[in-house]
């Protein structure tokens, strides 16, 4: 075994030594993690290349507008389809295929028509009853042919259904009998499809639902857009109120942090005490009831868990567990009261720091703008990549043919040699895809797009953390506050981060992005294995998901503190992460207490702000306030409410993320201050007087 002092240094490192030249964030620093910086720049250039490639091949109109099987857009001005604005499906049953969701297209022949069919009619009955003039409106061209020839050549659907237009698509208009039985046509519950199989009318309903997913989403989106046009000014007012409340809460924390913490602790103790009392009352109530004295061992394993609440032993176990938790909390409050006071003092000091660096409250606006840019670029690139597929036509035949399922060109197919070898072969639309190298690696491009999205988002977050840490560290290490604080601490800190530490930020962001992309892959595998019977594989996958979730949380915590050390000392990422880790390990109890106290206070703040603004917006938009609400006509009153609630949370999170970063930075500076200085004239403490009083320390020469 290692000697005690060696064992201690391995896990906590050596304490900081006094450095008379150290006056806060170092200005004379050099570039760090240059290789990662170069790699990040190259990755961004590749990201831009992927975007340009996607924009040159993709066409979002495939998602927005109906497209026939020839790749033409229905209703496009200046084309023969200008007046044919509706899309008609030959066999809507094929829309129930998963390809509908994966390829944004139903795998059946589709044509553009002027009007949707309004009655049920089969091809055979149309030929027999001389109704082909009506029927051919849903065909690609018939001429004088019989039904087998028409169906063989794929010129017409086997039947027409009464349809209604919905977002420029013809979807079956099904009826119902008494009792909810679905019928097609006049009164028929079954029909014969183009392959000769008898199908239920309910199959049509299922296929319609699948083909209707994107259509319904578009209709809802249009109504939501209309609601935004009616209520946007009220939404802005609600978000402004949320911003004002956030500012007020941060100011009040300077004066009420101590009261809020102790009230929170007392409330927790009282709630647990009430739980113990309630459990005891249930225990006493069951004491004289029949069956109440049955033991858990006698009862065994039951699927109905409410049965366990009818025996005494369950409530006795609850009493014991809650009593242990109550005693532990009280003991922790008694023995950790000094560290709780330090946490409260640091929270108050953070409010003072933000008061001297007010520009820090507006820095999240820059972070939001950069994140919005990254998200928009990722989303647009993903849409263009998804719509980069082309119409693929393949050879279909009923007899043996060596060219079967090979790619073909419908324009030149009739003059090709395939017809001579396989007379019954046809060149039909198969799917949306591509045979080029670009289309083969399309899934990899989507993967690269997602990976760079994670990397860029993490980089923008890291840039904000380093910038704020540098500004707040300048405040802490200023001997005379606010005289020794730089004139523009946020700007100078941002400049240092971009000039010297882009590589370090890219390094930490890359590690986190790798873990996040692994989690996405695990989620994808989990979706694929949901129908599998291999329980062992499902269990291992769940364990991996849990482990990587924990790993992501740990890396975020380490990165956050590493960025603080980068902002202060200007060292590379690995050295900063090591120094931050050892510094936190030497103050592990303070870390645990401060982290939980701060998290709870900020959670209360977010809950309070979102609750106040959300409740007020609910009463306003739901019509409870009659004088003003009657002037607003909305399709969904929850649209502005939900927007305000989400926006209020983001605003509160933006303000409180600044506050949390300030607390974390001041805490690391406080720990460094305790190790570097001793309160003498040569080595005075730089912490506030309130912190010195809590620690029973003082600077020599101070009053």
JSON list of C-alpha atoms in Angstrom, two decimals, residues 9 11-17 477 557 561-562 564-565 568-569 575-591 664-676:
[
{"chain": "A", "resi": 9, "resn": "UNK", "atom": "CA", "xyz": [-1.77, 13.41, -3.39]},
{"chain": "A", "resi": 11, "resn": "UNK", "atom": "CA", "xyz": [-6.46, 11.68, -5.61]},
{"chain": "A", "resi": 12, "resn": "UNK", "atom": "CA", "xyz": [-6.34, 15.36, -4.59]},
{"chain": "A", "resi": 13, "resn": "UNK", "atom": "CA", "xyz": [-3.06, 16.73, -5.95]},
{"chain": "A", "resi": 14, "resn": "UNK", "atom": "CA", "xyz": [-0.83, 19.27, -4.22]},
{"chain": "A", "resi": 15, "resn": "UNK", "atom": "CA", "xyz": [-2.38, 22.47, -2.81]},
{"chain": "A", "resi": 16, "resn": "UNK", "atom": "CA", "xyz": [-1.70, 25.76, -4.58]},
{"chain": "A", "resi": 17, "resn": "UNK", "atom": "CA", "xyz": [1.33, 27.73, -3.45]},
{"chain": "A", "resi": 477, "resn": "UNK", "atom": "CA", "xyz": [-9.28, 38.68, -7.80]},
{"chain": "A", "resi": 557, "resn": "UNK", "atom": "CA", "xyz": [-19.39, 18.79, -14.86]},
{"chain": "A", "resi": 561, "resn": "UNK", "atom": "CA", "xyz": [-14.87, 23.51, -14.17]},
{"chain": "A", "resi": 562, "resn": "UNK", "atom": "CA", "xyz": [-12.06, 22.94, -16.67]},
{"chain": "A", "resi": 564, "resn": "UNK", "atom": "CA", "xyz": [-13.12, 28.07, -15.50]},
{"chain": "A", "resi": 565, "resn": "UNK", "atom": "CA", "xyz": [-9.47, 27.11, -15.00]},
{"chain": "A", "resi": 568, "resn": "UNK", "atom": "CA", "xyz": [-8.13, 31.99, -15.21]},
{"chain": "A", "resi": 569, "resn": "UNK", "atom": "CA", "xyz": [-4.74, 30.41, -15.98]},
{"chain": "A", "resi": 575, "resn": "UNK", "atom": "CA", "xyz": [-4.14, 20.41, -17.54]},
{"chain": "A", "resi": 576, "resn": "UNK", "atom": "CA", "xyz": [-7.07, 22.66, -16.61]},
{"chain": "A", "resi": 577, "resn": "UNK", "atom": "CA", "xyz": [-9.39, 19.66, -16.16]},
{"chain": "A", "resi": 578, "resn": "UNK", "atom": "CA", "xyz": [-6.82, 17.94, -13.92]},
{"chain": "A", "resi": 579, "resn": "UNK", "atom": "CA", "xyz": [-6.26, 21.08, -11.80]},
{"chain": "A", "resi": 580, "resn": "UNK", "atom": "CA", "xyz": [-10.00, 21.68, -11.44]},
{"chain": "A", "resi": 581, "resn": "UNK", "atom": "CA", "xyz": [-10.64, 18.06, -10.50]},
{"chain": "A", "resi": 582, "resn": "UNK", "atom": "CA", "xyz": [-7.94, 18.02, -7.80]},
{"chain": "A", "resi": 583, "resn": "UNK", "atom": "CA", "xyz": [-9.07, 21.39, -6.43]},
{"chain": "A", "resi": 584, "resn": "UNK", "atom": "CA", "xyz": [-12.65, 20.11, -6.14]},
{"chain": "A", "resi": 585, "resn": "UNK", "atom": "CA", "xyz": [-11.49, 16.85, -4.54]},
{"chain": "A", "resi": 586, "resn": "UNK", "atom": "CA", "xyz": [-9.63, 18.83, -1.87]},
{"chain": "A", "resi": 587, "resn": "UNK", "atom": "CA", "xyz": [-12.93, 20.62, -1.11]},
{"chain": "A", "resi": 588, "resn": "UNK", "atom": "CA", "xyz": [-15.36, 17.79, -1.80]},
{"chain": "A", "resi": 589, "resn": "UNK", "atom": "CA", "xyz": [-17.79, 18.52, 1.07]},
{"chain": "A", "resi": 590, "resn": "UNK", "atom": "CA", "xyz": [-18.02, 22.17, 0.14]},
{"chain": "A", "resi": 591, "resn": "UNK", "atom": "CA", "xyz": [-18.67, 21.16, -3.48]},
{"chain": "A", "resi": 664, "resn": "UNK", "atom": "CA", "xyz": [-19.11, 28.09, -9.69]},
{"chain": "A", "resi": 665, "resn": "UNK", "atom": "CA", "xyz": [-16.38, 30.53, -10.72]},
{"chain": "A", "resi": 666, "resn": "UNK", "atom": "CA", "xyz": [-16.37, 32.33, -7.37]},
{"chain": "A", "resi": 667, "resn": "UNK", "atom": "CA", "xyz": [-16.28, 28.97, -5.58]},
{"chain": "A", "resi": 668, "resn": "UNK", "atom": "CA", "xyz": [-13.15, 27.81, -7.42]},
{"chain": "A", "resi": 669, "resn": "UNK", "atom": "CA", "xyz": [-11.58, 31.21, -6.85]},
{"chain": "A", "resi": 670, "resn": "UNK", "atom": "CA", "xyz": [-12.52, 30.97, -3.17]},
{"chain": "A", "resi": 671, "resn": "UNK", "atom": "CA", "xyz": [-10.85, 27.55, -2.88]},
{"chain": "A", "resi": 672, "resn": "UNK", "atom": "CA", "xyz": [-7.75, 28.91, -4.65]},
{"chain": "A", "resi": 673, "resn": "UNK", "atom": "CA", "xyz": [-7.77, 31.93, -2.34]},
{"chain": "A", "resi": 674, "resn": "UNK", "atom": "CA", "xyz": [-7.82, 29.68, 0.74]},
{"chain": "A", "resi": 675, "resn": "UNK", "atom": "CA", "xyz": [-4.79, 27.74, -0.51]},
{"chain": "A", "resi": 676, "resn": "UNK", "atom": "CA", "xyz": [-2.76, 30.64, -1.89]}
]
